[in-house]
PDB file of C-alpha atoms in Angstrom:
ATOM      1  CA  MET J   1      -0.304  -0.015   0.459  1.00 59.00           C
ATOM      2  CA  SER J   2       1.608   3.578  -0.993  1.00 81.00           C
ATOM      3  CA  TYR J   3       1.170   6.147   1.796  1.00 89.00           C
ATOM      4  CA  SER J   4       0.810  10.174   0.327  1.00 92.00           C
ATOM      5  CA  ALA J   5      -0.410  11.736   3.077  1.00 94.00           C
ATOM      6  CA  GLU J   6       1.935  15.167   4.159  1.00 94.00           C
ATOM      7  CA  ILE J   7       3.257  15.609   7.328  1.00 95.00           C
ATOM      8  CA  SER J   8       2.720  18.446   9.015  1.00 94.00           C
ATOM      9  CA  ARG J   9       1.696  20.920  12.085  1.00 93.00           C
ATOM     10  CA  SER J  10      -1.713  20.980  11.249  1.00 93.00           C
ATOM     11  CA  ASN J  11      -1.951  17.362  10.207  1.00 94.00           C
ATOM     12  CA  PRO J  12       0.301  15.229  12.356  1.00 96.00           C
ATOM     13  CA  THR J  13       1.012  11.446  13.031  1.00 97.00           C
ATOM     14  CA  CYS J  14       1.277  10.152  15.939  1.00 97.00           C
ATOM     15  CA  PHE J  15       4.034   6.865  17.167  1.00 98.00           C
ATOM     16  CA  VAL J  16       2.917   3.967  19.933  1.00 98.00           C
ATOM     17  CA  PHE J  17       5.627   1.918  21.265  1.00 98.00           C
ATOM     18  CA  VAL J  18       4.575  -1.395  22.830  1.00 98.00           C
ATOM     19  CA  ILE J  19       7.223  -1.656  25.477  1.00 98.00           C
ATOM     20  CA  ASP J  20       7.817  -5.510  27.134  1.00 97.00           C
ATOM     21  CA  GLN J  21       8.609  -4.698  30.935  1.00 96.00           C
ATOM     22  CA  SER J  22       8.133  -8.968  31.775  1.00 95.00           C
ATOM     23  CA  GLY J  23      10.006 -10.151  34.607  1.00 94.00           C
ATOM     24  CA  SER J  24      12.391 -12.074  31.733  1.00 92.00           C
ATOM     25  CA  MET J  25      13.432  -9.188  30.423  1.00 94.00           C
ATOM     26  CA  ALA J  26      15.489  -8.753  32.485  1.00 93.00           C
ATOM     27  CA  ASP J  27      17.750 -12.003  30.986  1.00 91.00           C
ATOM     28  CA  PRO J  28      20.696 -10.827  28.621  1.00 88.00           C
ATOM     29  CA  PHE J  29      20.971 -10.352  25.472  1.00 85.00           C
ATOM     30  CA  GLY J  30      22.029 -12.461  22.982  1.00 72.00           C
ATOM     31  CA  GLY J  31      23.525  -9.283  20.892  1.00 62.00           C
ATOM     32  CA  GLU J  32      26.788  -7.264  21.022  1.00 62.00           C
ATOM     33  CA  VAL J  33      25.883  -5.065  23.180  1.00 67.00           C
ATOM     34  CA  ALA J  34      25.925  -5.734  27.610  1.00 69.00           C
ATOM     35  CA  GLY J  35      23.359  -5.378  29.225  1.00 83.00           C
ATOM     36  CA  SER J  36      19.703  -7.091  29.864  1.00 91.00           C
ATOM     37  CA  LYS J  37      17.108  -7.495  27.329  1.00 93.00           C
ATOM     38  CA  GLY J  38      14.772  -4.366  29.113  1.00 94.00           C
ATOM     39  CA  ASP J  39      18.678  -2.105  29.054  1.00 93.00           C
ATOM     40  CA  PHE J  40      18.743  -2.892  25.570  1.00 92.00           C
ATOM     41  CA  VAL J  41      15.001  -1.391  24.662  1.00 95.00           C
ATOM     42  CA  ALA J  42      15.075   1.247  26.863  1.00 95.00           C
ATOM     43  CA  ASP J  43      18.123   2.402  24.778  1.00 93.00           C
ATOM     44  CA  VAL J  44      16.996   1.727  21.962  1.00 94.00           C
ATOM     45  CA  VAL J  45      13.562   3.696  22.916  1.00 97.00           C
ATOM     46  CA  ASN J  46      14.340   6.855  23.957  1.00 96.00           C
ATOM     47  CA  ARG J  47      17.195   7.031  21.224  1.00 94.00           C
ATOM     48  CA  THR J  48      14.431   6.684  18.216  1.00 96.00           C
ATOM     49  CA  LEU J  49      12.244   9.445  20.758  1.00 97.00           C
ATOM     50  CA  HIS J  50      15.667  11.115  20.603  1.00 95.00           C
ATOM     51  CA  ASP J  51      15.650  10.758  16.456  1.00 95.00           C
ATOM     52  CA  LEU J  52      11.948  11.631  16.363  1.00 97.00           C
ATOM     53  CA  VAL J  53      12.593  15.300  18.385  1.00 96.00           C
ATOM     54  CA  ILE J  54      15.337  15.772  15.335  1.00 94.00           C
ATOM     55  CA  ARG J  55      13.273  14.961  12.599  1.00 95.00           C
ATOM     56  CA  CYS J  56      10.634  17.267  13.902  1.00 96.00           C
ATOM     57  CA  THR J  57      13.283  20.434  14.584  1.00 95.00           C
ATOM     58  CA  LYS J  58      12.829  23.269  12.131  1.00 90.00           C
ATOM     59  CA  THR J  59      15.644  26.425  12.633  1.00 84.00           C
ATOM     60  CA  GLU J  60      15.314  25.472  16.087  1.00 80.00           C
ATOM     61  CA  GLU J  61      11.881  25.161  16.217  1.00 92.00           C
ATOM     62  CA  ILE J  62      10.230  21.878  17.457  1.00 95.00           C
ATOM     63  CA  ARG J  63       7.152  21.281  14.907  1.00 96.00           C
ATOM     64  CA  ASN J  64       4.432  18.977  16.118  1.00 97.00           C
ATOM     65  CA  TYR J  65       4.491  16.633  13.218  1.00 97.00           C
ATOM     66  CA  TYR J  66       4.341  13.641  15.551  1.00 97.00           C
ATOM     67  CA  HIS J  67       2.149  12.796  18.805  1.00 97.00           C
ATOM     68  CA  VAL J  68       4.118   9.800  20.646  1.00 98.00           C
ATOM     69  CA  ALA J  69       2.993   7.274  23.233  1.00 98.00           C
ATOM     70  CA  VAL J  70       4.969   4.446  25.379  1.00 98.00           C
ATOM     71  CA  ILE J  71       3.344   1.201  26.938  1.00 98.00           C
ATOM     72  CA  GLY J  72       4.951  -0.381  29.388  1.00 97.00           C
ATOM     73  CA  TYR J  73       3.685  -4.023  30.476  1.00 97.00           C
ATOM     74  CA  GLY J  74       5.189  -6.715  32.598  1.00 95.00           C
ATOM     75  CA  GLY J  75       3.331  -6.098  36.318  1.00 88.00           C
ATOM     76  CA  ALA J  76       1.397  -3.591  34.981  1.00 94.00           C
ATOM     77  CA  VAL J  77      -0.226  -2.099  31.734  1.00 97.00           C
ATOM     78  CA  HIS J  78       0.908   1.730  32.105  1.00 97.00           C
ATOM     79  CA  PRO J  79       1.968   4.578  30.033  1.00 97.00           C
ATOM     80  CA  ALA J  80       5.436   4.446  29.883  1.00 97.00           C
ATOM     81  CA  PHE J  81       7.209   8.198  30.668  1.00 97.00           C
ATOM     82  CA  LEU J  82       8.180   9.121  33.939  1.00 96.00           C
ATOM     83  CA  GLY J  83       9.562  12.335  35.450  1.00 96.00           C
ATOM     84  CA  GLU J  84       6.954  15.624  34.128  1.00 97.00           C
ATOM     85  CA  LEU J  85       5.323  13.214  31.604  1.00 97.00           C
ATOM     86  CA  ALA J  86       4.627  10.208  34.217  1.00 97.00           C
ATOM     87  CA  GLY J  87       1.427   9.112  33.357  1.00 97.00           C
ATOM     88  CA  ARG J  88       0.681  10.794  29.889  1.00 97.00           C
ATOM     89  CA  GLU J  89      -0.614   9.008  27.000  1.00 96.00           C
ATOM     90  CA  LEU J  90      -0.219  10.948  23.299  1.00 96.00           C
ATOM     91  CA  VAL J  91       2.099  13.413  23.871  1.00 97.00           C
ATOM     92  CA  PRO J  92       3.618  16.413  21.631  1.00 97.00           C
ATOM     93  CA  ILE J  93       6.774  16.182  20.501  1.00 97.00           C
ATOM     94  CA  ALA J  94       7.516  19.306  21.131  1.00 97.00           C
ATOM     95  CA  GLU J  95       6.992  18.897  25.066  1.00 97.00           C
ATOM     96  CA  LEU J  96       8.681  15.536  24.673  1.00 97.00           C
ATOM     97  CA  ALA J  97      11.933  17.356  23.620  1.00 96.00           C
ATOM     98  CA  ASP J  98      10.927  19.722  26.479  1.00 96.00           C
ATOM     99  CA  LYS J  99      11.091  17.397  29.155  1.00 97.00           C
ATOM    100  CA  PRO J 100      12.987  14.149  29.438  1.00 96.00           C
ATOM    101  CA  ALA J 101      13.609  12.801  32.545  1.00 96.00           C
ATOM    102  CA  ARG J 102      16.948  13.545  33.168  1.00 94.00           C
ATOM    103  CA  ILE J 103      19.964  13.601  30.371  1.00 94.00           C
ATOM    104  CA  GLU J 104      22.540  11.855  30.334  1.00 91.00           C
ATOM    105  CA  THR J 105      26.839  12.387  28.904  1.00 84.00           C
ATOM    106  CA  ARG J 106      28.088   8.758  27.309  1.00 74.00           C
ATOM    107  CA  ASN J 107      30.784   8.347  25.082  1.00 75.00           C
ATOM    108  CA  LYS J 108      29.772   8.196  21.527  1.00 75.00           C
ATOM    109  CA  LYS J 109      32.696   6.847  18.395  1.00 73.00           C
ATOM    110  CA  VAL J 110      32.470   9.962  15.420  1.00 70.00           C
ATOM    111  CA  SER J 111      34.429  10.472  12.462  1.00 75.00           C
ATOM    112  CA  ASP J 112      38.236  11.655  13.464  1.00 71.00           C
ATOM    113  CA  GLY J 113      38.398  12.778   9.858  1.00 78.00           C
ATOM    114  CA  ALA J 114      41.730  10.933   8.926  1.00 78.00           C
ATOM    115  CA  GLY J 115      39.733   6.899   8.699  1.00 77.00           C
ATOM    116  CA  GLY J 116      39.436   6.041  12.449  1.00 78.00           C
ATOM    117  CA  LEU J 117      37.432   7.297  15.284  1.00 78.00           C
ATOM    118  CA  VAL J 118      37.340   9.038  18.471  1.00 78.00           C
ATOM    119  CA  GLU J 119      35.085   9.168  21.551  1.00 77.00           C
ATOM    120  CA  GLN J 120      33.215  12.207  21.563  1.00 76.00           C
ATOM    121  CA  GLN J 121      30.898  12.898  24.423  1.00 75.00           C
ATOM    122  CA  VAL J 122      27.100  13.650  23.619  1.00 80.00           C
ATOM    123  CA  ARG J 123      23.877  14.277  25.609  1.00 84.00           C
ATOM    124  CA  PHE J 124      21.256  11.532  25.781  1.00 90.00           C
ATOM    125  CA  PRO J 125      18.119  12.529  27.237  1.00 95.00           C
ATOM    126  CA  VAL J 126      15.566   9.401  28.740  1.00 96.00           C
ATOM    127  CA  TRP J 127      12.576   9.350  28.814  1.00 97.00           C
ATOM    128  CA  LEU J 128      11.856   5.554  29.667  1.00 96.00           C
ATOM    129  CA  GLU J 129      13.831   3.398  32.045  1.00 94.00           C
ATOM    130  CA  SER J 130      14.580  -0.419  31.963  1.00 94.00           C
ATOM    131  CA  ALA J 131      12.473  -2.207  33.706  1.00 94.00           C
ATOM    132  CA  ALA J 132      11.814  -6.084  33.931  1.00 95.00           C
ATOM    133  CA  SER J 133       8.707  -7.790  36.822  1.00 95.00           C
ATOM    134  CA  GLY J 134       5.485  -9.767  36.117  1.00 95.00           C
ATOM    135  CA  GLY J 135       3.783 -11.574  33.476  1.00 95.00           C
ATOM    136  CA  THR J 136       3.727 -10.569  29.687  1.00 95.00           C
ATOM    137  CA  PRO J 137      -0.554  -8.606  29.788  1.00 97.00           C
ATOM    138  CA  MET J 138       0.607  -8.393  25.822  1.00 97.00           C
ATOM    139  CA  CYS J 139      -3.347  -8.777  24.770  1.00 97.00           C
ATOM    140  CA  GLU J 140      -3.827  -5.909  27.578  1.00 97.00           C
ATOM    141  CA  ALA J 141      -1.360  -3.793  26.686  1.00 98.00           C
ATOM    142  CA  MET J 142      -1.606  -4.139  22.988  1.00 98.00           C
ATOM    143  CA  SER J 143      -5.804  -3.541  23.537  1.00 98.00           C
ATOM    144  CA  LEU J 144      -4.134  -0.142  24.799  1.00 98.00           C
ATOM    145  CA  ALA J 145      -2.974   0.362  22.304  1.00 98.00           C
ATOM    146  CA  GLN J 146      -5.552   0.189  20.257  1.00 98.00           C
ATOM    147  CA  ARG J 147      -7.635   2.522  22.004  1.00 98.00           C
ATOM    148  CA  LEU J 148      -5.147   5.131  21.838  1.00 98.00           C
ATOM    149  CA  VAL J 149      -5.177   5.151  17.631  1.00 98.00           C
ATOM    150  CA  GLU J 150      -8.881   4.401  17.260  1.00 97.00           C
ATOM    151  CA  GLN J 151      -9.055   7.501  18.946  1.00 96.00           C
ATOM    152  CA  TRP J 152      -6.295   9.612  16.932  1.00 96.00           C
ATOM    153  CA  VAL J 153      -7.504   7.943  13.351  1.00 96.00           C
ATOM    154  CA  ASN J 154     -10.829   8.901  14.655  1.00 95.00           C
ATOM    155  CA  GLU J 155      -9.755  13.142  15.335  1.00 94.00           C
ATOM    156  CA  HIS J 156      -7.352  13.226  11.862  1.00 95.00           C
ATOM    157  CA  ARG J 157      -9.095  11.729   9.466  1.00 93.00           C
ATOM    158  CA  ASN J 158      -7.116  12.468   6.578  1.00 91.00           C
ATOM    159  CA  GLY J 159      -3.503  12.526   7.881  1.00 92.00           C
ATOM    160  CA  PHE J 160      -0.842   9.576   7.438  1.00 96.00           C
ATOM    161  CA  PRO J 161      -1.808   6.477   9.938  1.00 96.00           C
ATOM    162  CA  PRO J 162      -0.512   5.691  12.979  1.00 98.00           C
ATOM    163  CA  THR J 163       2.518   3.389  12.728  1.00 98.00           C
ATOM    164  CA  ILE J 164       2.981   1.408  16.366  1.00 98.00           C
ATOM    165  CA  LEU J 165       5.785  -0.067  17.107  1.00 98.00           C
ATOM    166  CA  HIS J 166       5.683  -3.616  19.526  1.00 97.00           C
ATOM    167  CA  LEU J 167       8.965  -4.755  21.736  1.00 96.00           C
ATOM    168  CA  THR J 168       8.860  -7.686  22.449  1.00 95.00           C
ATOM    169  CA  ASP J 169      11.084 -11.457  23.885  1.00 91.00           C
ATOM    170  CA  GLY J 170       8.412 -13.731  24.331  1.00 85.00           C
ATOM    171  CA  ALA J 171       4.534 -15.161  24.638  1.00 88.00           C
ATOM    172  CA  SER J 172       1.791 -13.622  25.961  1.00 93.00           C
ATOM    173  CA  SER J 173       0.620 -14.561  29.227  1.00 94.00           C
ATOM    174  CA  ASP J 174      -2.412 -13.383  28.556  1.00 95.00           C
ATOM    175  CA  GLY J 175      -4.638 -14.688  25.716  1.00 95.00           C
ATOM    176  CA  ASP J 176      -3.340 -15.338  21.866  1.00 96.00           C
ATOM    177  CA  PRO J 177      -2.722 -10.318  20.818  1.00 95.00           C
ATOM    178  CA  THR J 178      -3.370 -11.462  16.317  1.00 96.00           C
ATOM    179  CA  PRO J 179      -7.190 -10.362  16.826  1.00 97.00           C
ATOM    180  CA  ILE J 180      -6.095  -7.493  18.564  1.00 97.00           C
ATOM    181  CA  ALA J 181      -3.348  -6.660  16.111  1.00 97.00           C
ATOM    182  CA  ASN J 182      -5.925  -7.202  13.427  1.00 97.00           C
ATOM    183  CA  ALA J 183      -8.046  -4.284  14.383  1.00 98.00           C
ATOM    184  CA  ILE J 184      -5.444  -2.325  15.574  1.00 98.00           C
ATOM    185  CA  THR J 185      -3.747  -2.987  11.447  1.00 97.00           C
ATOM    186  CA  ALA J 186      -8.475  -2.229  10.073  1.00 97.00           C
ATOM    187  CA  LEU J 187      -8.066   0.926  12.052  1.00 97.00           C
ATOM    188  CA  LYS J 188      -7.363   3.895   9.090  1.00 95.00           C
ATOM    189  CA  THR J 189      -7.498   7.140   8.162  1.00 96.00           C
ATOM    190  CA  GLY J 190      -8.453   8.208   4.379  1.00 94.00           C
ATOM    191  CA  ASP J 191      -4.284   7.888   3.522  1.00 95.00           C
ATOM    192  CA  GLY J 192      -4.018   4.205   4.759  1.00 95.00           C
ATOM    193  CA  ASN J 193      -3.925   1.391   7.186  1.00 96.00           C
ATOM    194  CA  ALA J 194      -2.163   2.036  10.271  1.00 97.00           C
ATOM    195  CA  LEU J 195       0.975   0.353  10.590  1.00 97.00           C
ATOM    196  CA  LEU J 196       2.271  -3.022  13.323  1.00 97.00           C
ATOM    197  CA  TYR J 197       5.236  -3.570  13.711  1.00 96.00           C
ATOM    198  CA  THR J 198       6.898  -6.827  16.000  1.00 94.00           C
ATOM    199  CA  CYS J 199      10.243  -6.965  16.543  1.00 92.00           C
ATOM    200  CA  HIS J 200      11.550 -10.219  18.884  1.00 90.00           C
ATOM    201  CA  VAL J 201      14.965  -9.159  21.506  1.00 86.00           C
ATOM    202  CA  SER J 202      16.151 -12.757  22.079  1.00 80.00           C
ATOM    203  CA  SER J 203      18.818 -13.575  24.489  1.00 72.00           C
ATOM    204  CA  THR J 204      20.609 -16.131  22.313  1.00 70.00           C
ATOM    205  CA  ARG J 205      22.743 -14.123  19.356  1.00 64.00           C
ATOM    206  CA  GLY J 206      21.922 -15.087  15.714  1.00 58.00           C
ATOM    207  CA  ALA J 207      21.101 -13.925  12.546  1.00 58.00           C
ATOM    208  CA  LYS J 208      18.774 -11.104  12.157  1.00 56.00           C
ATOM    209  CA  THR J 209      15.343 -11.723  10.087  1.00 51.00           C
ATOM    210  CA  GLU J 210      13.296  -9.108   8.486  1.00 50.00           C
TER     211      GLU J 210
END
């Protein structure tokens, strides 16, 4: 399906992150990055949120092209933002940029201009913490995502459809989420159906699959 709706301040789109925070996310990640699966996922989501902020930054102004939600599920299903955004569901990207829970200083390898790499300190905003407890109430979490997406398409009939990004390491503990996933992708704007992607993270190192 081809999508063509322009994304603008008057016609924004939304991203919904659905994050597995069950007890097994405390297990080691099987890739090249040290730490738990929960650490890896939180890092990826924070980096992605920062990238979305950068994409909306024009001449030092952050334009509300996107609204963003982060849903965590494990011991409970809940909006997973920290700090001032705690408890919030869909948040405009400019407000997200203005209210990270904290700013960390991290080292990043960048080109030295001569074919090598040097370490450089960078500011790293954090909106989401790693968490791992309880079961895997995937159906409940996807139902919350469905509600947010349904609300969005009802209010933005002609916009670019919502994108849902689901990151998990295992199977649902509260039933089969397939019917809910199908209901989400059946939701649509005039530009097309909602987009749902699932990323599986594992403790076993292996080749990436598409």
